[in-house]
Backbone as numpy.savetxt, mean C-alpha at the origin, in Angstrom:
# Nx Ny Nz CAx CAy CAz Cx Cy Cz
5.93 14.13 -10.75 7.15 14.03 -9.98 6.95 13.06 -8.81
7.85 12.14 -8.68 7.76 11.13 -7.63 8.16 11.71 -6.27
7.39 11.33 -5.25 7.72 11.70 -3.87 8.60 10.60 -3.29
9.73 10.96 -2.74 10.60 9.96 -2.11 9.85 9.33 -0.94
9.99 8.02 -0.80 9.29 7.30 0.27 9.59 7.91 1.62
10.83 8.27 1.88 11.23 8.83 3.18 10.53 10.15 3.48
9.97 10.81 2.46 9.32 12.10 2.65 7.80 11.99 2.78
7.25 10.78 2.71 5.80 10.61 2.89 5.44 11.03 4.31
4.31 11.73 4.44 3.95 12.36 5.72 3.51 11.40 6.80
2.70 10.40 6.47 2.16 9.51 7.50 3.14 8.37 7.76
3.56 8.17 9.03 4.55 7.13 9.31 4.10 5.71 8.95
2.83 5.39 9.16 2.34 4.05 8.84 2.32 3.84 7.33
1.90 4.84 6.58 1.87 4.75 5.12 3.30 4.68 4.58
4.19 5.47 5.15 5.61 5.43 4.75 6.17 4.03 4.96
5.85 3.40 6.10 6.32 2.04 6.39 5.71 1.03 5.42
4.43 1.22 5.05 3.75 0.36 4.09 4.47 0.40 2.75
4.71 1.60 2.23 5.36 1.75 0.92 6.78 1.17 0.98
7.49 1.42 2.08 8.85 0.88 2.23 8.84 -0.64 2.21
7.91 -1.25 2.95 7.84 -2.72 3.01 7.48 -3.31 1.65
6.53 -2.68 0.95 6.17 -3.15 -0.39 7.39 -3.11 -1.30
8.05 -1.96 -1.34 9.16 -1.78 -2.27 10.37 -2.64 -1.92
10.52 -3.00 -0.64 11.63 -3.86 -0.21 11.25 -5.35 -0.31
9.98 -5.62 -0.65 9.45 -6.99 -0.69 9.66 -7.68 0.66
9.43 -6.90 1.73 9.65 -7.37 3.09 8.31 -7.77 3.71
7.96 -9.02 3.53 6.67 -9.54 3.99 6.53 -9.41 5.51
7.61 -9.66 6.24 7.57 -9.60 7.70 7.29 -8.18 8.19
7.99 -7.20 7.63 7.75 -5.80 8.01 6.34 -5.38 7.62
5.87 -5.83 6.47 4.53 -5.51 6.00 3.48 -6.02 6.99
3.59 -7.28 7.38 2.62 -7.87 8.31 2.67 -7.16 9.66
3.85 -6.73 10.10 4.01 -6.09 11.41 3.30 -4.74 11.47
3.12 -4.08 10.33 2.50 -2.76 10.39 0.98 -2.81 10.23
0.43 -4.01 10.03 -1.02 -4.15 9.92 -1.62 -4.41 11.30
-2.75 -3.76 11.56 -3.49 -4.00 12.81 -4.09 -5.41 12.78
-4.34 -6.00 13.95 -5.03 -7.30 13.98 -6.37 -7.18 13.25
-6.68 -8.14 12.40 -7.94 -8.13 11.67 -8.00 -7.12 10.54
-6.86 -6.61 10.10 -6.83 -5.62 9.01 -7.54 -6.16 7.77
-8.15 -5.23 7.03 -8.90 -5.59 5.82 -8.42 -4.73 4.66
-8.82 -5.15 3.45 -8.46 -4.37 2.27 -9.49 -4.58 1.17
-9.48 -3.65 0.21 -10.35 -3.75 -0.96 -9.54 -3.36 -2.19
-9.91 -3.98 -3.31 -9.29 -3.67 -4.60 -10.42 -3.36 -5.57
-10.36 -2.18 -6.18 -11.40 -1.72 -7.10 -12.81 -1.86 -6.50
-12.94 -1.53 -5.21 -14.24 -1.49 -4.56 -14.75 -2.80 -4.00
-14.00 -3.89 -4.20 -14.42 -5.19 -3.67 -13.48 -5.66 -2.58
-14.04 -6.06 -1.43 -13.19 -6.59 -0.37 -12.49 -7.86 -0.86
-11.25 -7.99 -0.48 -10.43 -9.15 -0.87 -9.82 -9.78 0.38
-9.39 -11.03 0.24 -8.63 -11.69 1.30 -7.24 -11.06 1.33
-6.92 -10.38 2.43 -5.69 -9.60 2.50 -4.44 -10.45 2.26
-4.33 -11.60 2.91 -3.13 -12.43 2.75 -2.98 -12.94 1.33
-4.07 -13.43 0.76 -4.02 -13.97 -0.60 -3.69 -12.86 -1.60
-4.36 -11.71 -1.46 -4.16 -10.60 -2.40 -2.73 -10.07 -2.33
-2.23 -9.83 -1.10 -0.89 -9.26 -0.99 0.17 -10.26 -1.48
-0.05 -11.54 -1.25 0.91 -12.51 -1.78 0.94 -12.45 -3.31
-0.24 -12.44 -3.93 -0.32 -12.47 -5.39 0.09 -11.14 -6.02
-0.43 -10.03 -5.49 -0.25 -8.73 -6.16 1.01 -7.98 -5.72
1.59 -8.35 -4.58 2.78 -7.64 -4.10 3.98 -8.57 -4.04
3.93 -9.59 -3.20 5.15 -10.31 -2.86 5.60 -11.31 -3.91
4.72 -12.13 -4.44 5.18 -13.11 -5.43 5.34 -12.50 -6.82
4.84 -11.27 -7.02 4.94 -10.62 -8.33 5.82 -9.36 -8.31
6.60 -9.18 -7.22 7.57 -8.07 -7.13 6.91 -6.71 -7.28
5.86 -6.46 -6.50 5.17 -5.17 -6.55 6.07 -4.01 -6.16
5.80 -2.86 -6.77 6.60 -1.66 -6.49 5.72 -0.42 -6.65
5.84 0.51 -5.69 5.05 1.75 -5.71 5.97 2.95 -5.92
5.60 3.82 -6.86 6.23 5.13 -7.03 5.13 6.15 -6.76
5.22 6.85 -5.63 4.16 7.76 -5.20 4.30 9.09 -5.93
3.22 9.51 -6.58 3.21 10.78 -7.31 2.54 11.89 -6.51
1.61 11.52 -5.62 0.81 12.53 -4.92 0.31 11.94 -3.62
0.23 12.78 -2.58 -0.40 12.36 -1.33 -1.36 13.44 -0.87
-2.43 13.00 -0.21 -3.43 13.92 0.34 -3.95 13.31 1.64
-4.94 14.00 2.26 -5.50 13.54 3.54 -4.39 13.26 4.56
-3.44 14.19 4.68 -2.38 14.03 5.67 -1.45 12.87 5.39
-1.40 12.45 4.13 -0.54 11.34 3.75 -1.23 10.00 3.74
-2.55 9.98 4.01 -3.27 8.70 4.06 -4.01 8.37 2.77
-3.82 9.19 1.75 -4.35 8.90 0.41 -3.22 9.17 -0.58
-2.97 8.20 -1.45 -1.87 8.30 -2.40 -2.36 8.08 -3.82
-1.68 8.72 -4.76 -1.74 8.34 -6.16 -0.34 7.82 -6.48
-0.27 6.60 -6.98 1.03 5.99 -7.23 1.03 5.23 -8.55
2.20 5.17 -9.14 2.40 4.26 -10.27 2.82 2.94 -9.64
1.94 1.95 -9.78 2.19 0.63 -9.18 2.54 -0.34 -10.29
3.60 -1.09 -10.05 3.98 -2.09 -11.05 4.22 -3.43 -10.38
3.94 -4.49 -11.13 4.33 -5.84 -10.71 4.53 -6.69 -11.96
5.01 -7.90 -11.76 5.32 -8.77 -12.89 4.07 -9.23 -13.64
2.91 -9.18 -12.98 1.66 -9.65 -13.60 1.03 -8.61 -14.52
1.02 -7.36 -14.09 0.23 -6.34 -14.77 1.04 -5.22 -15.40
2.35 -5.18 -15.16 3.12 -4.05 -15.63 2.86 -2.86 -14.72
2.90 -1.65 -15.30 2.70 -0.44 -14.48 1.34 0.18 -14.76
0.69 0.62 -13.69 -0.58 1.33 -13.85 -0.68 2.42 -12.79
-1.49 3.42 -13.10 -1.74 4.52 -12.16 -2.81 4.03 -11.18
-2.50 4.10 -9.89 -3.39 3.56 -8.86 -3.63 4.58 -7.76
-4.74 4.39 -7.07 -5.05 5.19 -5.89 -5.00 4.26 -4.68
-4.57 4.80 -3.56 -4.48 4.05 -2.31 -5.05 4.92 -1.20
-5.83 4.32 -0.33 -6.40 5.03 0.80 -6.19 4.16 2.05
-5.76 4.78 3.14 -5.39 4.04 4.35 -6.19 4.53 5.55
-6.61 3.56 6.39 -7.19 3.84 7.70 -6.17 3.36 8.72
-5.72 4.27 9.58 -4.70 3.95 10.57 -5.36 3.99 11.95
-5.10 2.94 12.76 -5.73 2.86 14.07 -4.97 3.70 15.10
-5.45 3.72 16.33 -4.86 4.54 17.38 -3.45 4.12 17.76
-3.06 2.91 17.42 -1.70 2.43 17.69 -0.75 2.72 16.54
-1.24 3.41 15.50 -0.40 3.73 14.36 -0.21 2.58 13.39
-1.13 1.61 13.45 -1.05 0.47 12.51 -2.19 0.59 11.49
-1.99 0.00 10.35 -2.97 0.11 9.27 -4.08 -0.90 9.51
-5.30 -0.38 9.68 -6.48 -1.22 9.92 -7.15 -1.61 8.61
-7.02 -0.75 7.59 -7.62 -1.04 6.29 -6.90 -0.23 5.23
-6.76 -0.85 4.05 -6.34 -0.07 2.90 -7.20 -0.46 1.71
-7.40 0.52 0.84 -8.18 0.32 -0.37 -7.34 0.81 -1.53
-7.37 0.06 -2.62 -6.62 0.43 -3.80 -7.47 0.19 -5.04
-7.00 0.70 -6.15 -7.69 0.52 -7.42 -7.05 1.43 -8.46
-7.50 1.28 -9.68 -6.97 2.13 -10.73 -7.42 3.56 -10.52
-6.54 4.48 -10.80 -6.83 5.91 -10.61 -7.29 6.52 -11.93
């Protein structure tokens, strides 16, 4: 069963999912902490290059099925024009200002 984005517990994660699904690059960048980092399948990636390729230029979309760790860990069905839909895990580190300092994703 999909969790509605508006019902996600962590405000930063909720904003992340909303920005991804709206393809709102400006809102997405605004919620990242300065120097934010990310990893895909255990390997650090260039955040700007990865998000452009995997989210914004390929119409990425998240349907959240489960959340844990107070809303900072998700299981989601992620789809984009490149890969179709796959079951993915997402983990977020949120800084003291409520911005995302790091996120990690990969197949679940």
